[in-house]
Short mmCIF file of C-alpha atoms and ligand atoms in Angstrom, two decimals:
data_model
loop_
_atom_site.label_atom_id
_atom_site.label_comp_id
_atom_site.label_asym_id
_atom_site.label_seq_id
_atom_site.Cartn_x
_atom_site.Cartn_y
_atom_site.Cartn_z
CA MET A 1 25.85 -61.08 62.40
CA ILE A 2 24.86 -61.76 58.77
CA GLY A 3 23.93 -58.09 58.43
CA LYS A 4 27.43 -57.09 59.58
CA VAL A 5 29.11 -59.43 57.10
CA LEU A 6 26.86 -58.11 54.32
CA ALA A 7 27.97 -54.58 55.06
CA TRP A 8 31.65 -55.35 55.64
CA LEU A 9 32.51 -57.76 52.85
CA PRO A 10 31.84 -55.63 49.75
CA GLU A 11 33.87 -52.76 51.27
CA ARG A 12 36.86 -55.04 51.91
CA VAL A 13 36.65 -56.47 48.41
CA VAL A 14 36.60 -52.99 46.86
CA ALA A 15 39.66 -52.00 48.93
CA LEU A 16 41.49 -55.15 47.86
CA ARG A 17 40.68 -54.51 44.18
CA MET A 18 42.06 -50.97 44.46
CA ARG A 19 45.29 -52.39 45.89
CA ILE A 20 45.60 -54.90 43.07
CA PHE A 21 45.15 -52.11 40.50
CA ALA A 22 47.73 -49.94 42.25
CA LEU A 23 50.21 -52.80 42.18
CA VAL A 24 49.84 -53.21 38.41
CA ASN A 25 51.51 -49.91 37.84
CA GLY A 26 54.70 -50.67 39.74
CA GLN A 27 56.41 -47.44 38.63
CA ASP A 28 56.64 -43.76 39.58
CA VAL A 29 53.08 -42.66 40.12
CA VAL A 30 51.82 -39.45 41.67
CA THR A 31 48.16 -39.58 42.63
CA ILE A 32 46.58 -36.12 42.82
CA PRO A 33 45.23 -35.17 45.29
CA GLY A 34 47.56 -37.23 47.44
CA PRO A 35 50.39 -36.91 49.95
CA GLN A 36 52.78 -35.22 47.47
CA VAL A 37 50.40 -32.94 45.55
CA GLY A 38 47.24 -31.65 47.22
CA ALA A 39 43.82 -30.63 45.86
CA ALA A 40 44.99 -26.99 45.60
CA ASP A 41 47.42 -27.99 42.80
CA PHE A 42 45.04 -30.43 41.05
CA ARG A 43 44.00 -28.06 38.24
CA ARG A 44 47.45 -26.48 38.00
CA VAL A 45 49.15 -29.82 37.26
CA TYR A 46 46.30 -31.14 35.06
CA ALA A 47 46.50 -27.98 32.93
CA ASP A 48 50.31 -27.99 32.70
CA PRO A 49 51.51 -28.31 29.08
CA ALA A 50 53.93 -31.03 30.22
CA ALA A 51 51.05 -33.19 31.51
CA ASN A 52 50.39 -34.26 27.94
CA GLY A 53 51.61 -37.83 27.52
CA ARG A 54 48.54 -39.95 27.07
CA SER A 55 49.19 -43.68 26.98
CA ARG A 56 52.81 -44.33 26.16
CA GLY A 57 55.00 -45.11 29.16
CA ALA A 58 52.37 -46.02 31.77
CA ALA A 59 51.84 -49.65 32.74
CA LEU A 60 48.30 -48.61 33.66
CA SER A 61 47.60 -47.94 29.96
CA ASP A 62 47.78 -51.69 29.22
CA LEU A 63 44.75 -52.13 31.46
CA PHE A 64 42.77 -49.28 29.92
CA TRP A 65 43.57 -50.47 26.39
CA TYR A 66 42.42 -53.94 27.38
CA TRP A 67 39.06 -52.64 28.59
CA LEU A 68 38.54 -50.33 25.62
CA SER A 69 39.47 -52.89 22.97
CA PRO A 70 39.12 -53.46 20.09
CA GLY A 71 41.11 -50.65 18.50
CA PRO A 72 42.27 -48.79 21.64
CA GLN A 73 45.23 -47.42 19.65
CA VAL A 74 42.85 -45.16 17.71
CA HIS A 75 40.45 -44.34 20.56
CA GLN A 76 40.45 -40.56 20.89
CA GLU A 77 41.00 -40.82 24.63
CA HIS A 78 44.22 -42.75 24.12
CA LEU A 79 45.85 -41.23 21.05
CA GLU A 80 49.05 -39.33 21.74
CA ALA A 81 49.04 -35.63 20.87
CA GLY A 82 49.91 -35.02 17.20
CA PRO A 83 48.33 -34.70 13.73
CA ARG A 84 46.40 -37.99 14.00
CA TYR A 85 44.90 -36.94 17.32
CA ASP A 86 43.97 -33.52 15.86
CA GLU A 87 42.24 -35.13 12.89
CA VAL A 88 40.28 -37.55 15.07
CA ALA A 89 39.27 -34.85 17.58
CA LYS A 90 38.09 -32.65 14.71
CA CYS A 91 35.91 -35.45 13.33
CA THR A 92 34.35 -36.02 16.77
CA ARG A 93 33.54 -32.31 17.10
CA HIS A 94 31.99 -32.38 13.63
CA ILE A 95 29.74 -35.33 14.49
CA LEU A 96 28.68 -33.85 17.83
CA VAL A 97 27.97 -30.33 16.65
CA LYS A 98 24.25 -29.61 16.76
CA SER A 99 22.29 -26.60 17.91
CA LYS A 100 20.80 -26.89 21.39
CA LYS A 101 17.30 -26.97 19.88
CA GLU A 102 18.18 -29.68 17.36
CA SER A 103 19.85 -31.91 19.94
CA GLU A 104 16.98 -31.51 22.39
CA GLU A 105 14.42 -32.37 19.73
CA LEU A 106 16.38 -35.40 18.61
CA THR A 107 16.79 -36.60 22.21
CA ARG A 108 13.08 -36.15 22.94
CA ARG A 109 12.07 -38.13 19.87
CA VAL A 110 14.47 -40.97 20.61
CA ALA A 111 13.62 -41.06 24.34
CA ARG A 112 9.89 -41.23 23.59
CA HIS A 113 10.43 -44.03 21.13
CA VAL A 114 12.50 -46.13 23.53
CA LEU A 115 10.48 -45.37 26.67
CA ALA A 116 7.25 -46.41 24.91
CA GLY A 117 8.61 -49.95 25.21
CA VAL A 118 9.47 -49.74 28.94
CA ARG A 119 7.01 -51.45 31.27
CA PRO A 120 6.44 -50.37 34.91
CA GLY A 121 7.86 -52.61 37.64
CA LEU A 122 11.34 -53.47 38.90
CA VAL A 123 14.06 -52.44 36.46
CA ARG A 124 17.79 -51.68 36.32
CA LEU A 125 18.05 -48.06 35.31
CA ARG A 126 21.28 -48.43 33.33
CA ASP A 127 19.71 -51.17 31.20
CA GLU A 128 16.67 -49.00 30.46
CA MET A 129 18.83 -46.02 29.54
CA MET A 130 21.33 -47.74 27.25
CA PRO A 131 19.01 -48.20 24.24
CA ILE A 132 18.19 -44.47 24.32
CA TRP A 133 21.86 -43.48 23.98
CA ALA A 134 22.53 -46.27 21.49
CA GLU A 135 19.78 -44.88 19.22
CA LEU A 136 20.80 -41.27 19.78
CA TYR A 137 24.50 -41.72 19.03
CA TYR A 138 23.74 -43.98 16.08
CA GLU A 139 21.62 -41.17 14.67
CA LEU A 140 24.34 -38.58 15.27
CA VAL A 141 26.86 -40.76 13.42
CA PHE A 142 24.66 -42.03 10.57
CA ASP A 143 22.09 -39.23 10.38
CA GLU A 144 19.20 -41.69 10.12
CA PRO A 145 16.99 -43.47 12.69
CA CYS A 146 18.66 -46.45 14.35
CA PRO A 147 17.55 -49.85 12.99
CA PRO A 148 16.75 -52.50 15.66
CA ARG A 149 19.71 -54.69 14.60
CA ALA A 150 22.19 -51.83 15.12
CA ARG A 151 20.64 -50.97 18.48
CA GLU A 152 20.98 -54.58 19.59
CA LEU A 153 24.67 -54.70 18.57
CA ILE A 154 25.49 -51.36 20.20
CA VAL A 155 23.75 -52.20 23.49
CA ALA A 156 25.39 -55.64 23.68
CA HIS A 157 28.79 -54.05 23.07
CA ALA A 158 28.39 -51.11 25.48
CA ASP A 159 26.98 -53.33 28.20
CA ASP A 160 29.96 -55.63 27.82
CA VAL A 161 32.44 -52.76 28.17
CA ALA A 162 30.67 -51.29 31.21
CA SER A 163 30.40 -54.68 32.92
CA ALA A 164 34.07 -55.48 32.30
CA LEU A 165 35.15 -52.04 33.57
CA LYS A 166 33.31 -52.76 36.81
CA CYS A 167 34.77 -56.28 36.87
CA VAL A 168 31.36 -57.92 37.20
CA ARG A 169 32.10 -59.97 34.05
CA PRO A 170 35.17 -60.70 31.94
CA ARG A 171 35.16 -58.96 28.56
CA ASN A 172 33.53 -60.73 25.62
CA MET A 173 35.53 -59.91 22.50
CA ARG A 174 33.24 -61.81 20.13
CA ARG A 175 30.35 -59.58 21.11
CA ARG A 176 32.48 -56.49 20.51
CA ALA A 177 33.76 -57.83 17.17
CA ARG A 178 30.18 -58.15 15.88
CA LEU A 179 29.74 -54.38 16.20
CA THR A 180 33.14 -53.71 14.55
CA LYS A 181 32.11 -55.89 11.60
CA TYR A 182 28.80 -54.06 11.27
CA LEU A 183 30.48 -50.63 11.37
CA ARG A 184 33.14 -51.72 8.89
CA GLN A 185 30.39 -52.68 6.43
CA ARG A 186 28.54 -49.40 6.97
CA LEU A 187 31.44 -46.92 6.69
CA ALA A 188 30.30 -45.69 3.27
CA ASP A 189 26.96 -44.65 4.83
CA VAL A 190 28.53 -42.26 7.34
CA PRO A 191 27.75 -38.77 6.02
CA HIS A 192 30.69 -37.12 7.89
CA PRO A 193 34.26 -36.91 6.63
CA LEU A 194 36.09 -39.62 8.60
CA PRO A 195 39.80 -39.24 9.54
CA GLN A 196 41.75 -39.94 6.37
CA SER A 197 44.94 -40.89 8.21
CA LEU A 198 43.11 -43.99 9.51
CA THR A 199 42.61 -47.20 7.53
CA PRO A 200 38.97 -48.31 7.05
CA GLU A 201 39.45 -50.85 9.86
CA GLU A 202 40.72 -48.09 12.14
CA GLN A 203 37.86 -45.79 11.16
CA ALA A 204 35.42 -48.48 12.32
CA TYR A 205 37.37 -48.81 15.59
CA TYR A 206 37.35 -45.06 16.06
CA LEU A 207 33.55 -44.84 15.64
CA GLN A 208 33.05 -47.83 17.90
CA GLY A 209 35.36 -46.50 20.64
CA THR A 210 34.21 -42.91 20.77
CA PHE A 211 30.49 -43.12 20.03
CA PHE A 212 29.42 -46.63 20.92
CA THR A 213 31.74 -47.24 23.86
CA THR A 214 32.47 -43.91 25.52
CA ALA A 215 29.31 -41.99 24.63
CA VAL A 216 26.83 -44.80 25.27
CA VAL A 217 28.52 -46.07 28.44
CA GLN A 218 29.08 -42.62 29.97
CA MET A 219 25.59 -41.35 29.24
CA SER A 220 23.90 -44.53 30.52
CA GLU A 221 25.97 -44.43 33.70
CA ALA A 222 25.32 -40.72 34.22
CA MET A 223 21.58 -41.27 33.78
CA ALA A 224 21.54 -44.27 36.12
CA HIS A 225 23.10 -42.04 38.81
CA LEU A 226 20.77 -39.16 38.16
CA LEU A 227 17.64 -41.33 38.23
CA MET A 228 18.85 -43.13 41.38
CA ILE A 229 19.21 -39.76 43.12
CA ILE A 230 15.68 -38.85 42.05
CA ALA A 231 14.32 -42.31 42.99
CA GLN A 232 15.70 -41.96 46.51
CA ASP A 233 14.38 -38.44 47.10
CA GLU A 234 10.60 -38.37 47.32
CA SER A 235 10.44 -34.68 48.19
CA LEU A 236 12.44 -33.83 45.06
CA GLN A 237 9.94 -35.71 42.90
CA GLN A 238 7.10 -33.91 44.62
CA ARG A 239 8.76 -30.55 44.00
CA LEU A 240 9.24 -31.40 40.32
CA ALA A 241 5.60 -32.44 39.98
CA GLU A 242 4.20 -29.44 41.86
CA HIS A 243 6.35 -26.77 40.21
CA PRO A 244 6.61 -27.70 36.53
CA GLU A 245 7.58 -24.09 35.71
CA ASP A 246 10.80 -24.53 37.70
CA ALA A 247 11.48 -28.17 36.79
CA ASP A 248 14.22 -27.45 34.22
CA ASN A 249 16.33 -25.49 36.71
CA VAL A 250 15.83 -28.09 39.42
CA ILE A 251 16.83 -30.95 37.11
CA ASP A 252 19.89 -29.00 35.94
CA SER A 253 21.09 -28.51 39.48
CA VAL A 254 20.49 -32.19 40.31
CA ILE A 255 22.56 -33.09 37.22
CA ASP A 256 25.42 -30.89 38.51
CA ASP A 257 25.19 -32.28 42.04
CA GLY A 258 25.02 -35.83 40.70
CA LEU A 259 28.09 -35.46 38.48
CA ARG A 260 29.96 -34.05 41.45
CA ALA A 261 28.83 -36.65 44.01
CA TYR A 262 29.25 -39.58 41.58
CA PRO A 263 32.04 -38.61 39.17
CA LEU A 264 32.02 -40.98 36.21
CA PHE A 265 35.79 -41.01 35.96
CA GLY A 266 37.65 -42.62 38.82
CA ILE A 267 41.12 -41.79 37.61
CA ALA A 268 42.31 -40.03 34.45
CA HIS A 269 46.01 -40.51 33.87
CA ARG A 270 48.72 -38.65 31.98
CA ILE A 271 52.46 -39.13 31.62
CA SER A 272 54.57 -36.00 32.17
CA THR A 273 56.78 -35.24 29.16
CA ALA A 274 58.94 -32.62 30.96
CA ASP A 275 59.56 -31.61 34.58
CA ILE A 276 56.61 -29.89 36.26
CA GLU A 277 57.72 -27.30 38.82
CA LEU A 278 55.53 -26.72 41.87
CA ASP A 279 56.43 -24.49 44.86
CA HIS A 280 57.36 -27.42 47.04
CA LEU A 281 58.19 -30.13 44.52
CA THR A 282 59.45 -30.91 41.03
CA ILE A 283 57.55 -33.70 39.33
CA PRO A 284 60.09 -35.30 36.98
CA ALA A 285 59.42 -36.10 33.32
CA GLY A 286 58.14 -39.63 32.81
CA THR A 287 55.95 -39.65 35.94
CA VAL A 288 52.50 -41.22 35.70
CA LEU A 289 50.06 -38.61 36.98
CA CYS A 290 46.82 -40.10 38.27
CA PHE A 291 44.13 -37.45 38.63
CA SER A 292 41.56 -38.78 41.06
CA TYR A 293 38.13 -37.29 40.40
CA PRO A 294 36.48 -38.66 43.56
CA GLY A 295 39.46 -37.45 45.64
CA PHE A 296 39.26 -33.98 44.11
CA ALA A 297 35.47 -33.78 44.60
CA GLU A 298 35.89 -34.69 48.29
CA GLN A 299 38.60 -32.15 48.99
CA SER A 300 37.56 -29.15 46.91
CA ALA A 301 34.81 -26.52 47.16
CA LYS A 302 31.39 -27.40 45.76
CA GLU A 303 31.61 -24.91 42.87
CA ASP A 304 35.07 -26.08 41.95
CA PHE A 305 34.11 -29.27 40.20
CA ILE A 306 35.19 -30.45 36.76
CA PRO A 307 32.92 -33.29 35.65
CA PHE A 308 34.21 -33.01 32.08
CA GLY A 309 37.91 -32.50 32.75
CA VAL A 310 40.02 -29.36 32.26
CA ALA A 311 39.74 -27.24 29.13
CA GLN A 312 43.55 -27.01 28.68
CA ASN A 313 44.07 -30.77 28.62
CA ARG A 314 41.76 -32.83 26.42
CA ALA A 315 38.45 -32.05 28.09
CA CYS A 316 35.35 -34.02 27.10
CA PRO A 317 34.09 -33.08 23.62
CA ALA A 318 30.50 -33.76 24.76
CA ARG A 319 30.57 -31.32 27.69
CA GLY A 320 28.06 -29.01 25.96
CA LEU A 321 25.80 -31.76 24.67
CA ALA A 322 25.60 -34.14 27.65
CA PRO A 323 23.75 -32.07 30.32
CA PRO A 324 20.83 -30.77 28.17
CA THR A 325 20.25 -34.22 26.67
CA MET A 326 20.25 -35.72 30.17
CA ARG A 327 17.64 -33.17 31.19
CA VAL A 328 15.37 -34.08 28.27
CA VAL A 329 15.58 -37.81 29.03
CA THR A 330 14.82 -37.14 32.71
CA GLN A 331 11.74 -35.12 31.78
CA GLU A 332 10.52 -37.93 29.54
CA VAL A 333 11.06 -40.59 32.23
CA LEU A 334 9.27 -38.49 34.86
CA ARG A 335 6.36 -37.77 32.53
CA ARG A 336 5.63 -41.49 32.49
CA PHE A 337 6.78 -42.84 35.83
CA SER A 338 7.46 -42.08 39.46
CA LEU A 339 10.62 -43.77 40.71
CA ALA A 340 11.63 -45.38 43.99
CA SER A 341 14.63 -47.43 45.06
CA THR A 342 15.83 -49.10 48.24
CA ALA A 343 19.06 -50.34 46.64
CA ALA A 344 22.56 -49.09 47.43
CA HIS A 345 23.82 -46.17 45.36
CA THR A 346 27.60 -46.09 45.04
CA ARG A 347 29.95 -44.36 42.61
CA SER A 348 30.77 -47.46 40.61
CA ILE A 349 27.07 -48.52 40.66
CA PRO A 350 27.79 -52.17 39.80
CA ASN A 351 24.12 -53.04 40.53
CA ARG A 352 23.09 -50.94 37.47
CA GLY A 353 20.61 -48.90 39.53
CA PRO A 354 17.76 -51.18 40.60
CA ALA A 355 14.51 -49.21 40.93
CA LEU A 356 10.74 -49.52 40.89
CA LEU A 357 8.91 -47.68 38.11
CA THR A 358 5.28 -46.84 38.88
CA PRO A 359 3.00 -45.28 36.25
CA ARG A 360 2.69 -41.57 37.02
CA GLY A 361 -0.32 -40.92 39.25
CA ALA A 362 -0.59 -44.51 40.57
CA ARG A 363 0.38 -45.38 44.17
CA PRO A 364 3.76 -47.15 44.48
CA ARG A 365 3.53 -50.61 46.05
CA ARG A 366 5.62 -51.27 49.18
CA ALA A 367 6.30 -54.99 48.82
CA PRO A 368 8.50 -54.81 45.69
CA LEU A 369 10.62 -52.14 47.37
CA VAL A 370 11.24 -54.30 50.43
CA TRP A 371 12.20 -57.21 48.17
CA LEU A 372 14.47 -54.94 46.11
CA GLY A 373 16.44 -53.83 49.19
CA VAL A 374 16.98 -57.39 50.44
CA ARG A 375 17.92 -58.69 46.98
CA ASP A 376 20.39 -55.87 46.45
CA ARG A 377 22.27 -56.60 49.68
CA TRP A 378 22.57 -60.30 48.88
CA GLU A 379 23.64 -59.59 45.33
CA ASP A 380 26.31 -57.30 46.68
CA VAL A 381 27.97 -60.20 48.47
CA TRP A 382 28.30 -62.58 45.51
CA ARG A 383 29.02 -59.72 43.15
CA SER A 384 31.93 -58.60 45.34
CA PHE A 385 33.50 -62.04 45.03
CA ALA A 386 32.87 -62.10 41.29
CA GLN A 387 34.49 -58.66 40.95
CA LEU A 388 37.54 -59.81 42.85
CA VAL A 389 37.97 -62.92 40.70
CA PHE A 390 37.22 -61.28 37.33
CA GLY A 391 39.15 -58.12 38.26
CA THR A 392 42.27 -60.11 39.15
CA TYR A 393 41.91 -62.21 36.00
CA MET A 394 41.58 -59.15 33.76
CA VAL A 395 44.48 -57.32 35.40
CA LEU A 396 46.72 -60.36 34.80
CA ASP A 397 45.37 -60.90 31.29
CA ALA A 398 45.94 -57.23 30.42
CA ARG A 399 49.48 -57.51 31.70
CA ARG A 400 50.06 -60.64 29.63
CA LEU A 401 48.71 -59.06 26.44
CA ALA A 402 50.45 -55.72 27.14
CA LEU A 403 48.54 -54.08 24.27
CA CYS A 404 49.84 -50.57 24.81
CA SER A 405 53.47 -51.42 25.63
CA THR A 406 53.70 -53.76 22.63
CA TYR A 407 52.18 -51.16 20.31
CA PHE A 408 54.75 -48.51 21.21
CA ALA A 409 57.63 -50.98 21.44
CA GLY A 410 56.84 -51.82 17.79
CA GLY A 411 57.80 -48.28 16.75
CA ASN A 412 54.20 -47.07 16.33
CA ARG A 413 53.26 -43.54 17.30
C1 HEM B 501 27.83 -37.10 31.49
C2 HEM B 501 28.57 -37.69 30.59
C3 HEM B 501 30.07 -37.56 30.45
C4 HEM B 501 31.02 -37.25 31.38
C5 HEM B 501 30.81 -36.92 32.86
C6 HEM B 501 32.30 -37.26 30.71
C7 HEM B 501 33.51 -36.96 31.32
C8 HEM B 501 34.72 -36.90 30.66
C9 HEM B 501 35.98 -36.50 31.26
C10 HEM B 501 36.17 -36.14 32.71
C11 HEM B 501 36.93 -36.55 30.30
C12 HEM B 501 38.40 -36.17 30.44
C13 HEM B 501 39.24 -37.32 30.89
C14 HEM B 501 40.72 -37.02 30.88
O1 HEM B 501 41.13 -35.92 31.25
O2 HEM B 501 41.47 -37.92 30.49
C15 HEM B 501 36.29 -37.01 29.09
C16 HEM B 501 36.95 -37.23 27.90
C17 HEM B 501 36.33 -37.67 26.75
N1 HEM B 501 34.98 -37.87 26.56
FE1 HEM B 501 33.53 -37.61 27.93
N2 HEM B 501 32.11 -37.60 29.40
C18 HEM B 501 30.75 -37.77 29.19
C19 HEM B 501 30.13 -38.07 28.00
C20 HEM B 501 30.77 -38.22 26.80
C21 HEM B 501 30.11 -38.43 25.55
C22 HEM B 501 28.60 -38.44 25.32
C23 HEM B 501 31.06 -38.55 24.60
C24 HEM B 501 30.75 -38.73 23.14
C25 HEM B 501 31.52 -38.65 22.14
C26 HEM B 501 32.36 -38.43 25.26
C27 HEM B 501 33.59 -38.55 24.65
C28 HEM B 501 34.80 -38.29 25.27
C29 HEM B 501 36.08 -38.36 24.59
C30 HEM B 501 36.32 -38.76 23.13
C31 HEM B 501 37.05 -37.98 25.53
C32 HEM B 501 38.56 -37.88 25.29
C33 HEM B 501 38.90 -36.48 24.89
C34 HEM B 501 40.33 -36.34 24.40
O3 HEM B 501 41.22 -36.98 24.96
O4 HEM B 501 40.50 -35.61 23.44
N3 HEM B 501 32.13 -38.23 26.60
N4 HEM B 501 34.94 -37.20 29.32
#
């Protein structure tokens, strides 16, 4: 009986949360793929030049701005198309540009440094990965090794954003403000030309949002998924150990499969700025288009996946950098440890990827794995309730603050 409740409850709570989020919108929304527009038209609509409104005009944007605060109005993801967006996107490309060799070397050095401090035993993979990406993205921005104080601030901030996004905790704005203050004081040390159309305060927000929210959160989540897949597939680990000459290719294909099976984006939304004509339907201007990545992955062919978005419509600027750096970190983890996990592995991964790390070559112990499985199922129950309470609170709070609507109502662009 208890087993049944343990399995049933979290699912119901997730379904209820999805309903609450859908209700927030309360306006013309087309979810793709969905009953009106199928998977076959997913790319076509996403790539349409009229699918280019970003935040303005969607009630859903108030919620995203709430989660990505402070400074969501200058977060690259949420800027409307125009000269300011172009300047910001150019700066991001400038900071991310590195040769493949350079970025792999940097990642290896940083991963070795961070992993030297990781002890074997039960861990949460996301927590172990976050300091690596904090140090790496700090170094890309400041072009110097990351001091411990900065790493602490970045990890505290990114962990807060990821936890709030998954509704396991309410957001903690004081923690986020500490990183803003630090970045504001360090702007003069950034060796890249920062967007001149932004005030110094906004430049700090921009760096925080793009590199220390999006980059650190996305990479830590992607790695938690990848390592969970590896931890739950003993034969894969054996293959990697026995055929080191082929390990790079194998890891690359697991990265692809992982990004497809566990897309990091749930929904990316746009607001149509003109009518979009399809064979069977006209989507009117002003419609909120919700592109569902999990829905598309389920309904489309295996090769037809777009983990980094579509090139014609604001695709991810880190699409070239992310996979090779993930491969390097995976190699470094597997050089030190074998991994095992009996915990649940879901797309939103609210458990942060619980796993057992055993020093490479040693025999994994059974008892901790049994304990891990039981603990994870119990945690799932209370966490589901917490997510429901915090999720509802944040949805209402975001609606009350109406950050995006107020910003545009004030005549800002
Ligand atoms: C495996 C890791 C990552 C995945 C799967 C991923 C995925 C995506 C996707 C699907 C989009 C497009 C969303 C949309 O259409 O609205 C996107 C946008 C974006 N990503 Fe990533 N991302 C990853 C890592 C990163 C990193 C490391 C950065 C570092 C700067 C980054 C920065 C951004 C930004 C700034 C945007 C907005 C682009 C724009 O609107 O111009 N992402 N990402």
